[in-house]
PDB file of C-alpha atoms and ligand atoms in Angstrom:
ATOM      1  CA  UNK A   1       5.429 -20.745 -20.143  1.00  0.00           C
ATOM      2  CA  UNK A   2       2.315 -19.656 -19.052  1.00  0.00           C
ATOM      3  CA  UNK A   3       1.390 -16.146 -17.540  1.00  0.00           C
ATOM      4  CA  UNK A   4       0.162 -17.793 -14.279  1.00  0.00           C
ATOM      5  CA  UNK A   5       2.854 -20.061 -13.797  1.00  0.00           C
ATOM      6  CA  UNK A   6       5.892 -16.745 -14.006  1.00  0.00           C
ATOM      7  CA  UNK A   7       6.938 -16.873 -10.396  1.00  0.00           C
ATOM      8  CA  UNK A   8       6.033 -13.052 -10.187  1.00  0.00           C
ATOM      9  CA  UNK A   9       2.177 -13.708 -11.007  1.00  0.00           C
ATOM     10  CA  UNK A  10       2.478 -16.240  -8.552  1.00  0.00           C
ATOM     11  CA  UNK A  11       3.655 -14.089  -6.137  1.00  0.00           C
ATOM     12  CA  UNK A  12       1.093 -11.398  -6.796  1.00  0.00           C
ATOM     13  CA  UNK A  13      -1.779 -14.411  -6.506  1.00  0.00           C
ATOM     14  CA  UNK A  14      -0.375 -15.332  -3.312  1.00  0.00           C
ATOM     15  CA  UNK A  15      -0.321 -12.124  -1.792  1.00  0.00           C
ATOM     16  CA  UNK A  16      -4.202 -11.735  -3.002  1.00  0.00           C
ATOM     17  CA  UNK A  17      -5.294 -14.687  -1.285  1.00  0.00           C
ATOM     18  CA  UNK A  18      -2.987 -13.781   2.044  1.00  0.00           C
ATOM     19  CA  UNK A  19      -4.735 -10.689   2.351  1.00  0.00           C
ATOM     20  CA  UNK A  20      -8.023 -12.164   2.019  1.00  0.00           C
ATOM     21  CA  UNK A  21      -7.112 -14.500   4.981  1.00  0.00           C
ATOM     22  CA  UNK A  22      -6.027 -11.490   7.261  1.00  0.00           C
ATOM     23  CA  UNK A  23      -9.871 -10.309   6.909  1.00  0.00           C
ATOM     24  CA  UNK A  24      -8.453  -7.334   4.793  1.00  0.00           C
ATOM     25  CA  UNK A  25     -10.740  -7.945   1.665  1.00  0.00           C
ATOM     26  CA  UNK A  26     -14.695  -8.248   2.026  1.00  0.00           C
ATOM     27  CA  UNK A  27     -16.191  -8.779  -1.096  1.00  0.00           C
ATOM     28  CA  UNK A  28     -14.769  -6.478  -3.641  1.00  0.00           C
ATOM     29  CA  UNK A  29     -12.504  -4.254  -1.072  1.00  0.00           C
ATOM     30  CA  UNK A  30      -8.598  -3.440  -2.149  1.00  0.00           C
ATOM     31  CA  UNK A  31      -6.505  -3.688  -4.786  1.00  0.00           C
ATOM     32  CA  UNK A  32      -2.872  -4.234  -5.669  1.00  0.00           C
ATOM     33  CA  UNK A  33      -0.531  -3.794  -8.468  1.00  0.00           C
ATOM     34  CA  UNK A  34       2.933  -4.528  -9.871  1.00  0.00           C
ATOM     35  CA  UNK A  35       5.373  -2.798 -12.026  1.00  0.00           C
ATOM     36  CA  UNK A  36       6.756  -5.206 -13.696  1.00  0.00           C
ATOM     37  CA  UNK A  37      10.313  -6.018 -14.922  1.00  0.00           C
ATOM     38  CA  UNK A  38      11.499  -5.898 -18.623  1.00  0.00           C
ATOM     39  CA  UNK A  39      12.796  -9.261 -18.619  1.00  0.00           C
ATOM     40  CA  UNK A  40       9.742 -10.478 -16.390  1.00  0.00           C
ATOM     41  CA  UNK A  41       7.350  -8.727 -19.669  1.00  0.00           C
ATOM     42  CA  UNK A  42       9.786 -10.767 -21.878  1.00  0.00           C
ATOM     43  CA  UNK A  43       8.937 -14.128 -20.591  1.00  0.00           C
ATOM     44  CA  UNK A  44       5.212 -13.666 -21.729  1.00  0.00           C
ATOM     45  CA  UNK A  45       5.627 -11.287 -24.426  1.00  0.00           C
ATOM     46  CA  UNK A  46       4.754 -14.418 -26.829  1.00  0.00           C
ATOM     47  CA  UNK A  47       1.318 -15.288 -25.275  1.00  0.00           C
ATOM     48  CA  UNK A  48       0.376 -11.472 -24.389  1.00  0.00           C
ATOM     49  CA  UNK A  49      -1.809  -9.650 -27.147  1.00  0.00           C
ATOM     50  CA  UNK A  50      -1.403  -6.066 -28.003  1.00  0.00           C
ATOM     51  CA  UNK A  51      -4.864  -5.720 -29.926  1.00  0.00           C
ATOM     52  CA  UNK A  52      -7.156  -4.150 -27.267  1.00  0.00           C
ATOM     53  CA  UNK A  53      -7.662  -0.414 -27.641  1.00  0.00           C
ATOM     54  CA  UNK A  54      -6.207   2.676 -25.249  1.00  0.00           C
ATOM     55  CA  UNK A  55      -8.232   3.835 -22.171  1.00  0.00           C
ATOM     56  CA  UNK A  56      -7.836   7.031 -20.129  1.00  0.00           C
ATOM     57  CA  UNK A  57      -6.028   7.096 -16.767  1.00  0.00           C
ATOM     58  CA  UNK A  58      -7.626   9.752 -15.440  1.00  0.00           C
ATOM     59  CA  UNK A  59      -4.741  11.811 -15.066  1.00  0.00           C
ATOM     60  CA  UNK A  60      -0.908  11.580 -16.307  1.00  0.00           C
ATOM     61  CA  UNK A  61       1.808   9.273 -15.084  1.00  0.00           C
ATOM     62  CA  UNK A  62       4.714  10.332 -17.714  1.00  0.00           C
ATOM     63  CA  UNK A  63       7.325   8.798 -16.046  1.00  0.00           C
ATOM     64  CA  UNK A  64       6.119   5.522 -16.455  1.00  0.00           C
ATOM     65  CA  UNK A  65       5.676   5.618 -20.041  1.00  0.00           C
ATOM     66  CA  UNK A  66       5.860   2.150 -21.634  1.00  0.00           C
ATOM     67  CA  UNK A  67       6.069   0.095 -18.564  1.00  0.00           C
ATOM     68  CA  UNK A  68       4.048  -2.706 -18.189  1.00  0.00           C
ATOM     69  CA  UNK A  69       2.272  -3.773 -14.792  1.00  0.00           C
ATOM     70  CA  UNK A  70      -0.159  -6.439 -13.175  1.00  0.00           C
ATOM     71  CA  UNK A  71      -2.923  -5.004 -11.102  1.00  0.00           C
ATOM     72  CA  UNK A  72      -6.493  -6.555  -9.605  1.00  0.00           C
ATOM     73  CA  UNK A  73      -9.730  -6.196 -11.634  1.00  0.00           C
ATOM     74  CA  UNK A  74     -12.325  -3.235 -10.416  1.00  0.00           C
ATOM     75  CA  UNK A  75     -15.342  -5.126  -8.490  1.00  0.00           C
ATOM     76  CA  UNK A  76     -13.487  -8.110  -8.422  1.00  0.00           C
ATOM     77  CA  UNK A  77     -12.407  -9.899  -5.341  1.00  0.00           C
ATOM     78  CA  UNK A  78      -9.202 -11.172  -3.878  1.00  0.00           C
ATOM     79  CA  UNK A  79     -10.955 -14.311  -2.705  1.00  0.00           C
ATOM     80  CA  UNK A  80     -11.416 -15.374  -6.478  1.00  0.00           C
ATOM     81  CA  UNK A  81      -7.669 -14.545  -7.539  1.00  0.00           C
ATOM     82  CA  UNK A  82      -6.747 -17.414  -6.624  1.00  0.00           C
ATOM     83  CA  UNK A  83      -8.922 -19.584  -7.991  1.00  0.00           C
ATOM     84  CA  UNK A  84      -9.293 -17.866 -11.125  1.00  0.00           C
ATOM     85  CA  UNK A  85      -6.381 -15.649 -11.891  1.00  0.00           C
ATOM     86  CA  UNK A  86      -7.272 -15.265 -15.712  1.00  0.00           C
ATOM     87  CA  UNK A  87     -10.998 -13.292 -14.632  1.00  0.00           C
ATOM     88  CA  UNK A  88      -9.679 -11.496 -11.797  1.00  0.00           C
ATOM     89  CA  UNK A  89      -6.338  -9.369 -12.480  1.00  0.00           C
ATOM     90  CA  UNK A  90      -4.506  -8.210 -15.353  1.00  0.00           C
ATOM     91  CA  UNK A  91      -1.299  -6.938 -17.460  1.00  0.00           C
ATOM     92  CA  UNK A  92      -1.738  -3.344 -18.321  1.00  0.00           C
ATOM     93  CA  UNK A  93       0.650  -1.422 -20.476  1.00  0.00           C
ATOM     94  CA  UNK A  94       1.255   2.422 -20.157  1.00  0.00           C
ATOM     95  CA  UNK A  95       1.021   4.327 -23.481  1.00  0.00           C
ATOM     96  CA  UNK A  96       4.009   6.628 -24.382  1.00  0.00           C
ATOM     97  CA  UNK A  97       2.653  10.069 -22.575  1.00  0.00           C
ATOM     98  CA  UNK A  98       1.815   8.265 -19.406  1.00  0.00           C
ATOM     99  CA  UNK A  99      -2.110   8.941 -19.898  1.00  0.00           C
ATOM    100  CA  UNK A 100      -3.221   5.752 -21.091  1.00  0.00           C
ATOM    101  CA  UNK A 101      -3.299   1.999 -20.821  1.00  0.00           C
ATOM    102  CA  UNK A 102      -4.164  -0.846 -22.807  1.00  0.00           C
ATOM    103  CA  UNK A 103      -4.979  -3.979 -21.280  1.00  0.00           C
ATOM    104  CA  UNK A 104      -2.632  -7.181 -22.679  1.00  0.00           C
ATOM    105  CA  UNK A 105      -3.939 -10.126 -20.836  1.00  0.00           C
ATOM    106  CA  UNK A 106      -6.547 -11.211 -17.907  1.00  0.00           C
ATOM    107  CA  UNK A 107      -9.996 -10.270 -16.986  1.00  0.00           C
ATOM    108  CA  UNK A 108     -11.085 -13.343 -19.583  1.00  0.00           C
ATOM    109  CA  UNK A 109     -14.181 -12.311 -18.722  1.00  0.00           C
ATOM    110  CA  UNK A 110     -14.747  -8.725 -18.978  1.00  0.00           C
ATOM    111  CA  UNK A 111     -14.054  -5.869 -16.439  1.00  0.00           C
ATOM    112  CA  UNK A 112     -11.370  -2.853 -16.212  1.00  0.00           C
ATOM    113  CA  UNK A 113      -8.324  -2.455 -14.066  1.00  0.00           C
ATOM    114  CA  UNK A 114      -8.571  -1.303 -10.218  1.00  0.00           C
ATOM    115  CA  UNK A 115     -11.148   1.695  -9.849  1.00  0.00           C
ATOM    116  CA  UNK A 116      -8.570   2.901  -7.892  1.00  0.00           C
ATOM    117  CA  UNK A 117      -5.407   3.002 -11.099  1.00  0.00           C
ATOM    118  CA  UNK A 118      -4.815   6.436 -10.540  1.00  0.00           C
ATOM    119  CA  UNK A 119      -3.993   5.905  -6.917  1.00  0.00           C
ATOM    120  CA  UNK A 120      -1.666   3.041  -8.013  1.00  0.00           C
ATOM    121  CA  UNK A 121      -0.104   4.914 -11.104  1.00  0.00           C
ATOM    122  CA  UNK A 122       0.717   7.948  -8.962  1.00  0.00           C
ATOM    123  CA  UNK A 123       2.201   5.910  -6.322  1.00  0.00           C
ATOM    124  CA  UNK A 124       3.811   3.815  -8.704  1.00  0.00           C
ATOM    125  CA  UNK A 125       5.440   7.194 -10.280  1.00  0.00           C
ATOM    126  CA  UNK A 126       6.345   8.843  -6.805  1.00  0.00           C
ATOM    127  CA  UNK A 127       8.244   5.761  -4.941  1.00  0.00           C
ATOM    128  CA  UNK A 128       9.999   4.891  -8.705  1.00  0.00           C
ATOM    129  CA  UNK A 129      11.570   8.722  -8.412  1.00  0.00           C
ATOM    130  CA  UNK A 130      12.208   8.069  -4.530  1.00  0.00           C
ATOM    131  CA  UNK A 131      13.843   4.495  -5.258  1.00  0.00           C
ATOM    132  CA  UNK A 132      13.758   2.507  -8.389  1.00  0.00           C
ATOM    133  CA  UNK A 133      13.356  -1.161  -6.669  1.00  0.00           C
ATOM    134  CA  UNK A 134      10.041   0.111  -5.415  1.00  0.00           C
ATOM    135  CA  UNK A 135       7.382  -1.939  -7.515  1.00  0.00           C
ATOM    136  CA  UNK A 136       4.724  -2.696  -5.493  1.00  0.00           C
ATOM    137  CA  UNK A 137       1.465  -1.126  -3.929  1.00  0.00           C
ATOM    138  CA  UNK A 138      -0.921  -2.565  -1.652  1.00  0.00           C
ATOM    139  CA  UNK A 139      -4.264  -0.954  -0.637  1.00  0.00           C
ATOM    140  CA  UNK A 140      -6.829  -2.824   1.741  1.00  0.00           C
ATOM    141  CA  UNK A 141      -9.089  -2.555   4.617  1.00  0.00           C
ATOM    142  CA  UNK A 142      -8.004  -3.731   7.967  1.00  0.00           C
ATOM    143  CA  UNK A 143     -10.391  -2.863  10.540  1.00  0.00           C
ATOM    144  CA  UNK A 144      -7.769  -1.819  13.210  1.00  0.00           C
ATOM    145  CA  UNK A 145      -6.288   0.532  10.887  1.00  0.00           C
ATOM    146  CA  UNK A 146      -9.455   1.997   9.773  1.00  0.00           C
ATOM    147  CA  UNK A 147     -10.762   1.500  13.603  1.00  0.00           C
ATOM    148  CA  UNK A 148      -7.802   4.084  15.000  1.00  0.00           C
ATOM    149  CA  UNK A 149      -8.731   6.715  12.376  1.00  0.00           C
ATOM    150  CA  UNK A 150     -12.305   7.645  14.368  1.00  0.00           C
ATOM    151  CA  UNK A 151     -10.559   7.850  17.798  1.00  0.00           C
ATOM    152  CA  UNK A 152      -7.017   9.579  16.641  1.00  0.00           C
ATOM    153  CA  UNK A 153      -6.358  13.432  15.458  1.00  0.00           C
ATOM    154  CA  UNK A 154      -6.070  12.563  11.517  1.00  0.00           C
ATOM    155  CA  UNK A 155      -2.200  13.363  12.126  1.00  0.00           C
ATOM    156  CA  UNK A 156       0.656  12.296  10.566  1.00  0.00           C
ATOM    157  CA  UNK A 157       2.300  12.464  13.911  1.00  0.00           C
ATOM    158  CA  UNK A 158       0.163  11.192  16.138  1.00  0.00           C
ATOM    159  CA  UNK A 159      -0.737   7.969  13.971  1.00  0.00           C
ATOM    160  CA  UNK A 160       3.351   7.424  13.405  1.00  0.00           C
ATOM    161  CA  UNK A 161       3.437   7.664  17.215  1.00  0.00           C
ATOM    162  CA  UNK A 162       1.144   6.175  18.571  1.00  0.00           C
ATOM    163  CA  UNK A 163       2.164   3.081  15.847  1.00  0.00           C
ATOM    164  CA  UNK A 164       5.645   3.098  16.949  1.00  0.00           C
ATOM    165  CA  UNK A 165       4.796   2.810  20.377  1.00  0.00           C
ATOM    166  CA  UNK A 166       2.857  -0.615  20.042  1.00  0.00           C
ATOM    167  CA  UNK A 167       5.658  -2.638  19.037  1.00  0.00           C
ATOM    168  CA  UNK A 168       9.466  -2.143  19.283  1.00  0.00           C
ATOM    169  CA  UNK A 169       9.986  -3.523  15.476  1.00  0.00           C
ATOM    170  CA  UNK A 170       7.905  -0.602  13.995  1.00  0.00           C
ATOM    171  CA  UNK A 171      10.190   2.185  13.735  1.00  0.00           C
ATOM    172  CA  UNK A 172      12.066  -0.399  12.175  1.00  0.00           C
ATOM    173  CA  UNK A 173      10.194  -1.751   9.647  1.00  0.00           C
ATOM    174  CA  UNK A 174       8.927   2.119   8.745  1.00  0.00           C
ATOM    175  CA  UNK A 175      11.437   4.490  10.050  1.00  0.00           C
ATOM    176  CA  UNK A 176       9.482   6.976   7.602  1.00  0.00           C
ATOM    177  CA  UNK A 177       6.514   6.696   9.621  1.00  0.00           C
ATOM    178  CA  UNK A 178       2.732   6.732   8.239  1.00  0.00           C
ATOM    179  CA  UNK A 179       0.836   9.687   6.646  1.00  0.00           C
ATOM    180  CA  UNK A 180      -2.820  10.238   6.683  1.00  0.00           C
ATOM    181  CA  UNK A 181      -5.571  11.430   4.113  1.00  0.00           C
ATOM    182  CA  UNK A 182      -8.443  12.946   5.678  1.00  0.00           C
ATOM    183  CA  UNK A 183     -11.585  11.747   4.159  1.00  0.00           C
ATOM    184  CA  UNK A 184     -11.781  11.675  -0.147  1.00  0.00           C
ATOM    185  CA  UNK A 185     -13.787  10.702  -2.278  1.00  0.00           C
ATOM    186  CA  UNK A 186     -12.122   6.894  -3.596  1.00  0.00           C
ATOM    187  CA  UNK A 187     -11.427   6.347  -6.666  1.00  0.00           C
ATOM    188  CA  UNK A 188     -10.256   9.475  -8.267  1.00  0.00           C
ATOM    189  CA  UNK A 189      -7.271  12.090  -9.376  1.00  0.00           C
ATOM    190  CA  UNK A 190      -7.548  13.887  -5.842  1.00  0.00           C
ATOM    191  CA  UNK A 191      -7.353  11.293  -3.455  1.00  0.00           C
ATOM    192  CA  UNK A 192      -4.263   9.845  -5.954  1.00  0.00           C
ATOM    193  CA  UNK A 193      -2.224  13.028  -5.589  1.00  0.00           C
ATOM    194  CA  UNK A 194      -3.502  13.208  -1.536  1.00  0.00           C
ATOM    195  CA  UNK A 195      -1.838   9.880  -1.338  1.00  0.00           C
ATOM    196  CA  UNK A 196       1.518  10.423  -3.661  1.00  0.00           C
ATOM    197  CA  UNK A 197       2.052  13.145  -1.347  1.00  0.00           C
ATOM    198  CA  UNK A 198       2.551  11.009   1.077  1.00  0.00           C
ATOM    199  CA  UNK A 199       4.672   8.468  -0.507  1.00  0.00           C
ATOM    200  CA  UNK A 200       7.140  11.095  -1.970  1.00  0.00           C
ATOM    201  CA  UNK A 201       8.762  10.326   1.045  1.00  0.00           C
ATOM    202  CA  UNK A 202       6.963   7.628   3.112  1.00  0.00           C
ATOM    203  CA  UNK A 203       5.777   3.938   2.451  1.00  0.00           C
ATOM    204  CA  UNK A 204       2.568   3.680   4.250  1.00  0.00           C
ATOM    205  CA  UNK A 205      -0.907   6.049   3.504  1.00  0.00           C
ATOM    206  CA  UNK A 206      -3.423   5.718   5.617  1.00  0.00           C
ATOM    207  CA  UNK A 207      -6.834   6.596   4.291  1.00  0.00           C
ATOM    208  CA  UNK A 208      -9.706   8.006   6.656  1.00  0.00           C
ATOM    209  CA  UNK A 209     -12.412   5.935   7.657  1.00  0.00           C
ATOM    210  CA  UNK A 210     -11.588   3.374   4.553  1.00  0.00           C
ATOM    211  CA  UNK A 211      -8.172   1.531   5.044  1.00  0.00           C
ATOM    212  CA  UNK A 212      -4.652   1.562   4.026  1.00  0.00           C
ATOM    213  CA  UNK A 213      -2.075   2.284   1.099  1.00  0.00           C
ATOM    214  CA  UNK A 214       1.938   0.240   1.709  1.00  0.00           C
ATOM    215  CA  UNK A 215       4.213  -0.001  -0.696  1.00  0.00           C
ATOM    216  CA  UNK A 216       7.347  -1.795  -1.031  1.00  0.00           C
ATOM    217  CA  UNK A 217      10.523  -3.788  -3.431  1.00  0.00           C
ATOM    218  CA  UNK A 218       8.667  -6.882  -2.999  1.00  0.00           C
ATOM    219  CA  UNK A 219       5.148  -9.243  -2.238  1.00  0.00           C
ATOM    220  CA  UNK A 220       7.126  -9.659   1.139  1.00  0.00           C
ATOM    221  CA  UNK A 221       8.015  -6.542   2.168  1.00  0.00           C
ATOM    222  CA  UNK A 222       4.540  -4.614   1.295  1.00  0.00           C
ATOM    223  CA  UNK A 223       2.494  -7.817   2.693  1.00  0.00           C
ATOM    224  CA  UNK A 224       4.829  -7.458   5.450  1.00  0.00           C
ATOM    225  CA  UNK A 225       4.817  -3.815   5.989  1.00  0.00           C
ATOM    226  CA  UNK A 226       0.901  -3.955   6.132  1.00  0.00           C
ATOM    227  CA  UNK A 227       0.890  -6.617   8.410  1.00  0.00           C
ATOM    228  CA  UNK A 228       3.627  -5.059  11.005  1.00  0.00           C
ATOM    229  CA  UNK A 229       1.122  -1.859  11.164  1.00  0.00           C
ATOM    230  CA  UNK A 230      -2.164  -3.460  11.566  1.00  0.00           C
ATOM    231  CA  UNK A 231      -0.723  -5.590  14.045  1.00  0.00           C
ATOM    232  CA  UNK A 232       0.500  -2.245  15.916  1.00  0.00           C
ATOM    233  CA  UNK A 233      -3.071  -1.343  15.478  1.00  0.00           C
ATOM    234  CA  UNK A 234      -4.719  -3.910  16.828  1.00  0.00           C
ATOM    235  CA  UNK A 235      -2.335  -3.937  19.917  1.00  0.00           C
ATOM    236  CA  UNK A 236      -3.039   0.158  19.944  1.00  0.00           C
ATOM    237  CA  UNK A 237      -7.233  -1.080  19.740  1.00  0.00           C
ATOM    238  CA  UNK A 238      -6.651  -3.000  22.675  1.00  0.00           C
ATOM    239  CA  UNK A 239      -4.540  -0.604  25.089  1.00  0.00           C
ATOM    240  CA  UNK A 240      -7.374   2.271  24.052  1.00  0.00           C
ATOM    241  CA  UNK A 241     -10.016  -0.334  25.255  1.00  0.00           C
ATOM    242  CA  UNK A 242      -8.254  -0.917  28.335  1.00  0.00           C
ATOM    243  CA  UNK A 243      -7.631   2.883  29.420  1.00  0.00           C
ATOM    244  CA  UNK A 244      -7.248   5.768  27.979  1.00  0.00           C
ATOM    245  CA  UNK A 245      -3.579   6.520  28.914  1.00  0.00           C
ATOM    246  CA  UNK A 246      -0.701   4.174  29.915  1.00  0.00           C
ATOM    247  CA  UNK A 247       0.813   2.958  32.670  1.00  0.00           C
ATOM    248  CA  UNK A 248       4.407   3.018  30.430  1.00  0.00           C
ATOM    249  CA  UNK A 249       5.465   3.163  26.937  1.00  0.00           C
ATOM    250  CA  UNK A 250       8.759   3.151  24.749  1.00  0.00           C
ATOM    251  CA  UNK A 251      10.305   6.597  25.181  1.00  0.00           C
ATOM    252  CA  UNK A 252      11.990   8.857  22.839  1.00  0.00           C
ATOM    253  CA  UNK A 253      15.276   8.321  23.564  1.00  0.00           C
ATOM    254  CA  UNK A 254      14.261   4.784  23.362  1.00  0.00           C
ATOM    255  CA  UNK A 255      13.127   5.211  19.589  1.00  0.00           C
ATOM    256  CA  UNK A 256      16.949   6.972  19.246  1.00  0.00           C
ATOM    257  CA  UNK A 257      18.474   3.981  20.925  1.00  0.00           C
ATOM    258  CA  UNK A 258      17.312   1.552  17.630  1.00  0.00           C
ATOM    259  CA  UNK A 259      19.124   3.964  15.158  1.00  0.00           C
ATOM    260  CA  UNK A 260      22.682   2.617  15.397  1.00  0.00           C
ATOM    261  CA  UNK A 261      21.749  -1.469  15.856  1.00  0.00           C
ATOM    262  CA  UNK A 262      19.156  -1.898  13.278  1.00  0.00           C
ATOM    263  CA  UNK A 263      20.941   1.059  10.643  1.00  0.00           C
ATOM    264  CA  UNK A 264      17.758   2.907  10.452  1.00  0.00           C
ATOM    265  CA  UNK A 265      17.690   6.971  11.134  1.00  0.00           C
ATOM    266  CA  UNK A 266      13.834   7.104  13.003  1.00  0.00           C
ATOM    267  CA  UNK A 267      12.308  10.577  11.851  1.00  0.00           C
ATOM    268  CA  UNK A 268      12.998  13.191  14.917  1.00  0.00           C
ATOM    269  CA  UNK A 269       9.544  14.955  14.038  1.00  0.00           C
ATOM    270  CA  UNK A 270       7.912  11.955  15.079  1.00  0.00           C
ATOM    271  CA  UNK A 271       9.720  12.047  18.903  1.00  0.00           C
ATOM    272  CA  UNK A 272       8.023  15.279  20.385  1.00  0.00           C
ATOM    273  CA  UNK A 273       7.728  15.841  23.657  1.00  0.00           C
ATOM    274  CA  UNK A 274       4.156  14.825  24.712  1.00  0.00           C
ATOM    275  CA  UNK A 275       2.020  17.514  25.933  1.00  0.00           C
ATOM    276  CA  UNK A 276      -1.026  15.093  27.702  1.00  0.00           C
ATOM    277  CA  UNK A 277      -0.430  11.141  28.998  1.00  0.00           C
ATOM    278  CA  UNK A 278      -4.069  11.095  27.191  1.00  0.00           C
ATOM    279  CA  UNK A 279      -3.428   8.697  24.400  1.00  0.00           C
ATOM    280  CA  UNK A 280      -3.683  10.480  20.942  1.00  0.00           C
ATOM    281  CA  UNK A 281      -4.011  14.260  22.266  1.00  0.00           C
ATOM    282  CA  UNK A 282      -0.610  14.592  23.445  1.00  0.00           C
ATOM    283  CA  UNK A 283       0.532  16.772  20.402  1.00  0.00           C
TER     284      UNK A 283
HETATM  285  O1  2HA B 301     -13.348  -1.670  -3.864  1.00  0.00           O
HETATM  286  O2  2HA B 301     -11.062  -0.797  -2.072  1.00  0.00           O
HETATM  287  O3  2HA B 301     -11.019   1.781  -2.600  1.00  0.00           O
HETATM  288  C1  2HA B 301     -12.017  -1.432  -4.080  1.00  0.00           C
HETATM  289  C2  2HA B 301     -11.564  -0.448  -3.095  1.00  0.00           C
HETATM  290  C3  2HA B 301     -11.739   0.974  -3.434  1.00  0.00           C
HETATM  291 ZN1   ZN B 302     -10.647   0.657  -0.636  1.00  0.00          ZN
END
């Protein structure tokens, strides 16, 4: 079998060229990777080769020592993943002290993984500790998203607010809420432990001014996840355009009202009482 053809690859290319469709990847903008099963590595272990040399992380991801994952070239872009899967992404292995990788097939010809591995590694790391089906993360630049992060306090609570309020399914599909990263540098150790922070206990990072971190058990669920808060974001874009406070809104004991039908437990921090009906500064 192929690489390309393993329904997992397939997955991942899909995924590429969805987000490219949603507008969430101008030219050389996100990244994703995949950490990928043992017997998912043993259905290409034939055709991979293990003869490139070791490359720094940039910083140390121990507990994923050994594992093997698929992640998007740096500078390349999501719109030629599909096309051209073999130039654009890549399997990476992790060396035995989590500080460097090795690439094992892809980028045909020539590049380096995501300029923003760290990022991915730490995640990766963080949401394996939190839950082991975690595998994938998703980073990419939806304008709503990034849109909300000039007009909003760079809150954790206002942002997970504000979200939940746009549409009734989004305390369901991230009961965690969101967390925010004030502005960073991209690309480096700092921003990567700014965002693990975050996904210690969350699935969705929102970066300042540059766009957004999900991750999730599947393509589905992360492509999903993004989706549900851009959408709540966009909906949020159009309300602030309208007026600056609203008219009504899902309340509180509204949020509590989901917990029992949908089996979720919505974060209480998230349900304060709001101190001005101006949307945003009500913290
Ligand atoms: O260009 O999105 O954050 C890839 C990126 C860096
Ligand atoms: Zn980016």
């Amino acid at each position: 079998m192929k690489v390309i053809e393993t329904e997992w690859v397939q997955g991942f290319i899909r995924m590429c060229s969805d987000g490219f469709e949603q507008g969430w990847h101008e030219r050389n903008g996100g990244n994703l990777s995949y950490r990928i099963r043992p017997e998912e590595i043993n259905e290409v272990r034939d055709i991979i080769c293990d003869d490139r040399e070791w490359t720094d992380i940039g910083t140390t991801v121990a507990s994923l020592a050994g594992e093997y994952f698929l992640v998007t070239g740096s500078g390349k872009y999501f719109r030629n993943v599909s096309p051209d899967p073999e130039a654009n992404i890549c399997i990476i292995k992790v060396n035995e002290d989590g500080t460097k990788y090795k690439i094992l097939w892809g980028l045909c010809k020539g590049g380096r993984p995501t300029s923003e591995l760290p990022s991915h590694l730490m995640n990766l790391e963080v949401c394996k500790k939190r839950d082991e089906n975690i595998r994938v993360v998703y980073h990419c630049h939806p304008a709503n998203i990034i849109a909300l992060t000039y007009v909003l306090p760079l809150e954790d609570r206002v942002f997970t607010r504000e979200l939940w309020e746009m549409a009734t399914e989004c305390p369901v599909v991230f009961p965690q809420g969101v967390g925010v990263v004030p502005w960073m540098v991209p690309g480096g150790r700092d921003i990567a432990i700014a965002t693990s922070e975050i996904m210690k206990e969350r699935n969705v990072a929102i970066w300042a001014h540059h766009g957004c971190f999900a991750c999730g058990e599947d393509f589905d669920i992360s492509f999903g996840l993004m989706h549900t808060v851009e959408k709540a974001a966009e909906v949020l874009v159009k309300v602030m355009s309208m007026t600056d406070r609203k008219l009504q809104t899902i309340q509180p004991e509204d949020f509590r009202a989901l917990n029992e039908p949908f089996g979720i437990k919505v974060d209480e921090r998230f349900l304060y009482e709001k101190k001005s009906d101006i949307i945003g500064r009500g913290l």
